[in-house]
Amino acid sequence: MTWTQTIRSSAAASQRRGATPGIMLWRVGVFVAGIALWAVIAASGVVPAGLVPAPSSVVVTLAQQVVTVEYWQAVGLTVWGALIGLLAAAVVGIAVGVITGASTAAELSTRFLVDFGRAFPAVALIAVLVLILGRGLELKSTLVFVAVVFPILLQTQQGVRRVPSSVIETARAFRTPRALLVRKVMLPSATPSILTGLRLGASVGILVAIATEVLSGSPGIGNQITDAQMGANSALSFAYIVTAGFLGFAVNIGLEKLQSVLLRWRPAMGGEN
Amino acid sequence: MTLESTTEVALSASHVSKSFGVGADRVEVIEDLHLDIRTGDVTCLVGPSGVGKTTLLRLLGGLATPTSGTVSLGDKVITEPVEQVAVVFQDYRGSLLPWMKVAQNVAFPLEGRKVPKAERLRRAQDALEVVGLGDSADKYPWQLSGGMQQRVAIARALAYEAPIMLMDEPFGSLDAQTRFELEDLVLRLRNDLGITIVVVTHDIDEAVYLGDRVVVLGGRPSRIVDDVEVPLGRERNQLTSRATPTFIELRTRVLEEIQQHGLTQQVTGA
Amino acid sequence: MTLESTTEVALSASHVSKSFGVGADRVEVIEDLHLDIRTGDVTCLVGPSGVGKTTLLRLLGGLATPTSGTVSLGDKVITEPVEQVAVVFQDYRGSLLPWMKVAQNVAFPLEGRKVPKAERLRRAQDALEVVGLGDSADKYPWQLSGGMQQRVAIARALAYEAPIMLMDEPFGSLDAQTRFELEDLVLRLRNDLGITIVVVTHDIDEAVYLGDRVVVLGGRPSRIVDDVEVPLGRERNQLTSRATPTFIELRTRVLEEIQQHGLTQQVTGA
Amino acid sequence: MKLKTYGPVATILLQAWLPIALVVLWFVGSANSTSVFWPSLSTILQTVVDWAASGKLWGDLVFSFGNYFLALALAIVVGLGFGLVIGLLPRVGQVLSPYLDFFRTLPIVVFVPIVILVLGVGRGPKIFLIFLACVWPILLNCIEGVRAIAPSVFETARSYRIPLGLRIRRVVLPGAAPQIAIGIRLAVTIGLVMLVVSEMYGSTEGVGYFILQSGQRFQLAAAWGGTLLVGVIGWAFTAVYVLIEHRVLAWTREDADVTRTKAVKGDGK
Amino acid sequence: TNDSAAPDSNAEEELISVVVARGAVNLESAIIAQEQGFFEQEGLDVDLQVTGGGGGAATNSALIAGEFDIAATDAVTAIRAINENMPIVVVAGTKSAKPDYEGEVSDGLIVPPGSTITSWKDLEGKKVGVPELGGLPYLTVVTALEENGVPLDSVEIVPVPMDALVAAAQNGQVDAVFTFSIFMLSALDSGFTRVGTGVREFLPYAPQSLWVSTVEFAEKNPEALTRFRAALELGTEYGNENPDAVRKVYHENTELPAPFIDNVMILEPLDVNFNSKGWDVLLKGMQQTGEVRDDLTVEDIVWEGAR
Ligand SMILES: Nc1ncnc2c1ncn2[C@@H]1O[C@H](COP(=O)(O)OP(=O)(O)OP(=O)(O)O)[C@@H](O)[C@H]1O
Ligand SMILES: Nc1ncnc2c1ncn2[C@@H]1O[C@H](COP(=O)(O)OP(=O)(O)OP(=O)(O)O)[C@@H](O)[C@H]1O
Ligand SMILES: [Mg+2]
Ligand SMILES: [Mg+2]
């Protein structure tokens, strides 16, 4: 098959909803290959066993963990912290993004704060922040918020800025009121960009929640990982690491579903066929 | 279809100039142009490609502000789109919102006017029927052919039910038959509802057939090179009107004027 | 302008069907259509809006693959665009790359063919002159009017110098004068260079004036409802040719056929 | 969308009023602070001055930003490479996307030992960590950018048989550029945050090391000073980046007198 | 802080919330005291939260932020915080480096199989991995090099995360590493050689893990702290006498592998009290490396009831 044919047929494939059996098969193939590679690395001894456990032992450990209350508590605490931060960031980020996207004056006025804030390494200040916020949910969700709000804000802002001028002109010609303009024109047009921000943010949120736990000792997945590492129990720490991966996977599945609903209107790439 | 109000309105451009770009890139497109659009008339704007028809229409619609001079609606100077004006864009594809289905696209401007939902959808469906797209209400714009998209844009302006309608090459992508029917629709809008209509077109037959008046633009920067009254009466017929001597005479006149400012002119001028 | 090769080519569609969507959404657009494009002819495709003209053109250009049946160039079945074909799209705006200036847009396809830069630019400039845009080479597409953009798209196809040209409503946004000149350009391409040209148009006068043959599409799913040979000879003249009885007879015939499948038909059918 | 533009003076004033107001507020509000947690702004700034005076600041900057720029360049190359493949071949994307989402969410911090094993104790792991954080925004935005290119553009490229290399260079990349630009803009600052985090492990120098050590040692003024410095650098980098973006994406700025502000104001009064 | 009325008849109970940094293996005495009822016996109602590690600095911050009254942390971070005028004081010890202790040493300098390094002296021109710059292991290495006459600037001391130390040596990223506990013991198992002893030799009596409280709490509740120390004392004795009780604590509160705890792990002696020599060497070490100011004294660091 030539390149263009591939593109065309894959565009046709993506027009159909969900994964086709072929895609599923490929996915399984990649999965098996990945696990096999891992097993080989673990078995070959290239990396000390203490650092990379065999996949089998991780699976066993994970299976043992999932039946414990402790595991679900840890997962729950991490997810909760990440979720609060993420939701707050989504609300603030999208709102401020729309405002600064739609108004040059607002964007210029906040530009310094946004660019400064984006680069502000809040995680590095954990020791200081604990003094102010303690080690509870506040700390976790604050740090998640700070890390996630700016990507969402920027993705929204730039998405709004790039609404095609022909579309804006149409809205103007029909004197579309501001609220309606935002709701029915700017937001839908910026949706792909915003969703990308949310997908970035979802993973970053979980990562920051875990990092906060590792660094501050507040309970959650991160803390479990530290414990496991201090106990040189790599299978256990991998079990939790894998858990984090699954969380990201799950959140993104959700966002993808959302995306397929919100972007229903888009023709498949490469032209309809 | 009824209009909420058919008040006396008249668009007028006085001493309007418009340029794009700055410095060395500055292009003067329209210079010191004066034009009164009479209430209840169909005014056709014709002129060679690139002369500034779209630019003038955007000025009249308040979508662009003149570099100098003013555009006014009645006594009110316009610097913004006004409620009384509906627009059909030349770039009809770009003006349809891709995330809305056809019916939603047509109903959308009504939402801004707080028309209740049921009423909105009814009006949208009516307008779509009129342009022959009653069965495509539930499709996305990209699922339609070029001509169908263009008709959606027309339907949207119809559903808006404004007393003034500005149309930029509204029938450019339509087949002869559909075109004839929509041309007659325009005439009915004027006759039955008293709507004031400005149509940009490159089809001179169409201009003469539709217009109470044909305004010919030409030159660079452009100005009005002719302003032709069309004394064909308000009732016109695709077959008979087009065969009258007046019609033929007028179309020849306009054609000749455009030829003076057409492509060849530009090439040699370059 | 010279062609690298003017080999014998002929596009043909045999038993071609095309549908969009799946399941309940499935729309049959073209059904079991058979069409041979003769080498060196100008073939015009006409038909009501939404009938499937663009779809057929895309099939002929290898841009879409038929749901069943085949399209072939000579003996070769086409499933991809081929080198011998240049296309002017109906959506000319969308087909211009907004990040390239006009001259670059026109020269771009040549870059893919490894034509040296100087040659590319020369050919682009030539093609732009031909369509009357010699002085707009250095602008971005959005700085041009609709009709100018359309001419850029035409210039791009010209500069490509392919033996077959597929044009989808190429003159839809042009004024009468420019249109006449470009129509005559098309005829010259056929006469002087032997290029095979397929033109989709909704202007029946244009179809008869340009075509050696006018193919009328109609129905849902669409099929060929008429295939009219135009015996006007290869040399035509905007004034005299259009006045011949053959011309008038043929245009009336085609017009009537389209009217049978036009808007009203669709509305009552819905 | 067409933007309202302001004159150069107004632009600067608009950008400056809020930060200046905040700094003044902070300066005045914190002037008499005796709290060890909330050092006064002058104390904080003094730590940066001391840092510079000690001669270490320069070395720290060179070390950290050497890593940073390498990692950013790497992230751009890799992000665009994979982004183009996945964007152009949606099926590849469909197969890989669950795994990408999975890997994106692995807490890399805990992989540091393995990374150190593979890449050593010097710059390697730091560059890798920064790279890993920067690559995702670029990758995801590149995919999105490619998918958002109008079908008519692809159709044109196909019909004129533009070869793959040229197509990517002149059609896909420019078409996706506006969205890619967002990704890089994000990466520019995410990289800075990660630069600091990356020096949490196995470091003996660098801006991040300075901040972290100050935090660990409860030298709060210095920790604040360092983070403020990084924040300001982030702003400065973005400003430079925006200038570059402005030039590269000149074609997206349609010059017309339609302004967004007008669009927003265009409500039915 | 909560001095609500006590239900107990004997003594007036005080509720103290105490945090133990879990996983740092410094929680034995408190947990035993809790389990054995020593706190109750002293009239204290202790809310013992076993929360996360996160390093001493974060624990100190959380203490200052008022999350709890007393916390377990390590000596170096406590000294650093006090050096910066953070309002905390050291109120009791858990473990110190006991030079006179007979048992096996659980920290030290180790080298991978085949290394030519046999003692501290051989480190000249080499790379040594430590878990953190400035921590106790680092101070030990610095002191050891000094005592062995190796110029400091001839050795490159690189920080490597704890769990990567041994692997880094194995891979040749560093020539030798200073490590401890399970990391050292399992390295020795896999062929590493110990070429130098640890903190017991070079920083004798240096406090390692200990308890801190806020200055304010110590000033207001000296009585409670005294009782807390007394209960810890009891827990310490009990733990030192019943190694299995200590092992049980590890089993229940750490992720260390069970066989390691039962068979391999070295149980260091617990001690609530400090030896003032220990503070001196530690402070001196930290002052020499520029970690803390020169005029910092034990009096600034340790609550008067614990000196
Ligand atoms: N944004 C712009 N920047 C620079 N020049 C512009 C811009 N918009 C239009 N022009 C120029 O103004 C002139 C008039 O354009 P306009 O679109 O009004 O023409 P038109 O009469 O509508 O032509 P057509 O019939 O081809 O649509 C053209 O020469 C065009 O190049
Ligand atoms: N991607 C698509 N998905 C679904 N339906 C489509 C799609 N593309 C085209 N159609 C349908 O196919 C039919 C023919 O479309 P086509 O664009 O070929 O018409 P056309 O003859 O070119 O019309 P026009 O003159 O208006 O351009 C239309 O009814 C249209 O709705
Ligand atoms: Mg125009
Ligand atoms: Mg079409």
mmCIF file with all atom_site columns, C-alpha atoms in Angstrom, chain C residues 4 83 97 99-124 155-157 159-161, chain D residues 156-157 160-171 174:
data_model
loop_
_atom_site.group_PDB
_atom_site.id
_atom_site.type_symbol
_atom_site.label_atom_id
_atom_site.label_alt_id
_atom_site.label_comp_id
_atom_site.label_asym_id
_atom_site.label_entity_id
_atom_site.label_seq_id
_atom_site.pdbx_PDB_ins_code
_atom_site.Cartn_x
_atom_site.Cartn_y
_atom_site.Cartn_z
_atom_site.occupancy
_atom_site.B_iso_or_equiv
_atom_site.pdbx_formal_charge
_atom_site.auth_seq_id
_atom_site.auth_comp_id
_atom_site.auth_asym_id
_atom_site.auth_atom_id
_atom_site.pdbx_PDB_model_num
ATOM 1  C CA . GLU C 1 4   ? 6.182  17.700 -21.552 1.00 0.00 ? 4   GLU C CA 1
ATOM 2  C CA . GLU C 1 83  ? 0.490  12.725 -12.809 1.00 0.00 ? 83  GLU C CA 1
ATOM 3  C CA . LEU C 1 97  ? -2.406 27.019 1.055   1.00 0.00 ? 97  LEU C CA 1
ATOM 4  C CA . TRP C 1 99  ? 0.849  30.033 4.368   1.00 0.00 ? 99  TRP C CA 1
ATOM 5  C CA . MET C 1 100 ? 2.150  30.457 0.849   1.00 0.00 ? 100 MET C CA 1
ATOM 6  C CA . LYS C 1 101 ? 2.070  33.561 -1.242  1.00 0.00 ? 101 LYS C CA 1
ATOM 7  C CA . VAL C 1 102 ? 0.221  33.441 -4.506  1.00 0.00 ? 102 VAL C CA 1
ATOM 8  C CA . ALA C 1 103 ? 3.259  32.660 -6.655  1.00 0.00 ? 103 ALA C CA 1
ATOM 9  C CA . GLN C 1 104 ? 4.375  29.929 -4.288  1.00 0.00 ? 104 GLN C CA 1
ATOM 10 C CA . ASN C 1 105 ? 0.934  28.401 -4.336  1.00 0.00 ? 105 ASN C CA 1
ATOM 11 C CA . VAL C 1 106 ? 1.021  28.246 -8.089  1.00 0.00 ? 106 VAL C CA 1
ATOM 12 C CA . ALA C 1 107 ? 4.569  26.928 -8.241  1.00 0.00 ? 107 ALA C CA 1
ATOM 13 C CA . PHE C 1 108 ? 4.141  24.421 -5.456  1.00 0.00 ? 108 PHE C CA 1
ATOM 14 C CA . PRO C 1 109 ? 2.965  21.401 -7.499  1.00 0.00 ? 109 PRO C CA 1
ATOM 15 C CA . LEU C 1 110 ? 5.982  21.859 -9.733  1.00 0.00 ? 110 LEU C CA 1
ATOM 16 C CA . GLU C 1 111 ? 8.257  21.600 -6.745  1.00 0.00 ? 111 GLU C CA 1
ATOM 17 C CA . GLY C 1 112 ? 6.922  18.100 -6.227  1.00 0.00 ? 112 GLY C CA 1
ATOM 18 C CA . ARG C 1 113 ? 7.935  17.338 -9.790  1.00 0.00 ? 113 ARG C CA 1
ATOM 19 C CA . LYS C 1 114 ? 11.433 18.599 -9.157  1.00 0.00 ? 114 LYS C CA 1
ATOM 20 C CA . VAL C 1 115 ? 11.201 21.431 -11.635 1.00 0.00 ? 115 VAL C CA 1
ATOM 21 C CA . PRO C 1 116 ? 14.118 23.782 -10.917 1.00 0.00 ? 116 PRO C CA 1
ATOM 22 C CA . LYS C 1 117 ? 13.255 26.832 -8.908  1.00 0.00 ? 117 LYS C CA 1
ATOM 23 C CA . ALA C 1 118 ? 13.798 29.477 -11.555 1.00 0.00 ? 118 ALA C CA 1
ATOM 24 C CA . GLU C 1 119 ? 11.704 27.517 -14.035 1.00 0.00 ? 119 GLU C CA 1
ATOM 25 C CA . ARG C 1 120 ? 8.994  27.038 -11.417 1.00 0.00 ? 120 ARG C CA 1
ATOM 26 C CA . LEU C 1 121 ? 8.739  30.697 -10.703 1.00 0.00 ? 121 LEU C CA 1
ATOM 27 C CA . ARG C 1 122 ? 8.763  31.576 -14.342 1.00 0.00 ? 122 ARG C CA 1
ATOM 28 C CA . ARG C 1 123 ? 5.945  29.182 -15.090 1.00 0.00 ? 123 ARG C CA 1
ATOM 29 C CA . ALA C 1 124 ? 4.003  30.430 -12.085 1.00 0.00 ? 124 ALA C CA 1
ATOM 30 C CA . ALA C 1 155 ? -3.272 29.367 -12.638 1.00 0.00 ? 155 ALA C CA 1
ATOM 31 C CA . ARG C 1 156 ? -1.957 26.553 -10.494 1.00 0.00 ? 156 ARG C CA 1
ATOM 32 C CA . ALA C 1 157 ? -3.579 23.959 -12.711 1.00 0.00 ? 157 ALA C CA 1
ATOM 33 C CA . ALA C 1 159 ? 1.284  25.846 -14.499 1.00 0.00 ? 159 ALA C CA 1
ATOM 34 C CA . TYR C 1 160 ? 1.133  22.113 -13.794 1.00 0.00 ? 160 TYR C CA 1
ATOM 35 C CA . GLU C 1 161 ? 0.878  21.573 -17.560 1.00 0.00 ? 161 GLU C CA 1
ATOM 36 C CA . THR D 2 156 ? -4.967 19.532 -2.986  1.00 0.00 ? 156 THR D CA 1
ATOM 37 C CA . ALA D 2 157 ? -1.680 17.994 -1.974  1.00 0.00 ? 157 ALA D CA 1
ATOM 38 C CA . TYR D 2 160 ? -1.005 17.356 -7.292  1.00 0.00 ? 160 TYR D CA 1
ATOM 39 C CA . ARG D 2 161 ? 0.898  14.315 -6.121  1.00 0.00 ? 161 ARG D CA 1
ATOM 40 C CA . ILE D 2 162 ? 3.106  16.262 -3.774  1.00 0.00 ? 162 ILE D CA 1
ATOM 41 C CA . PRO D 2 163 ? 5.742  13.782 -2.592  1.00 0.00 ? 163 PRO D CA 1
ATOM 42 C CA . LEU D 2 164 ? 5.758  12.806 1.068   1.00 0.00 ? 164 LEU D CA 1
ATOM 43 C CA . GLY D 2 165 ? 8.809  14.793 2.128   1.00 0.00 ? 165 GLY D CA 1
ATOM 44 C CA . LEU D 2 166 ? 7.659  17.961 0.481   1.00 0.00 ? 166 LEU D CA 1
ATOM 45 C CA . ARG D 2 167 ? 4.133  17.407 1.669   1.00 0.00 ? 167 ARG D CA 1
ATOM 46 C CA . ILE D 2 168 ? 5.272  17.211 5.258   1.00 0.00 ? 168 ILE D CA 1
ATOM 47 C CA . ARG D 2 169 ? 7.573  20.182 4.919   1.00 0.00 ? 169 ARG D CA 1
ATOM 48 C CA . ARG D 2 170 ? 5.303  22.512 3.026   1.00 0.00 ? 170 ARG D CA 1
ATOM 49 C CA . VAL D 2 171 ? 1.795  21.335 3.763   1.00 0.00 ? 171 VAL D CA 1
ATOM 50 C CA . PRO D 2 174 ? 2.801  24.724 8.180   1.00 0.00 ? 174 PRO D CA 1
#
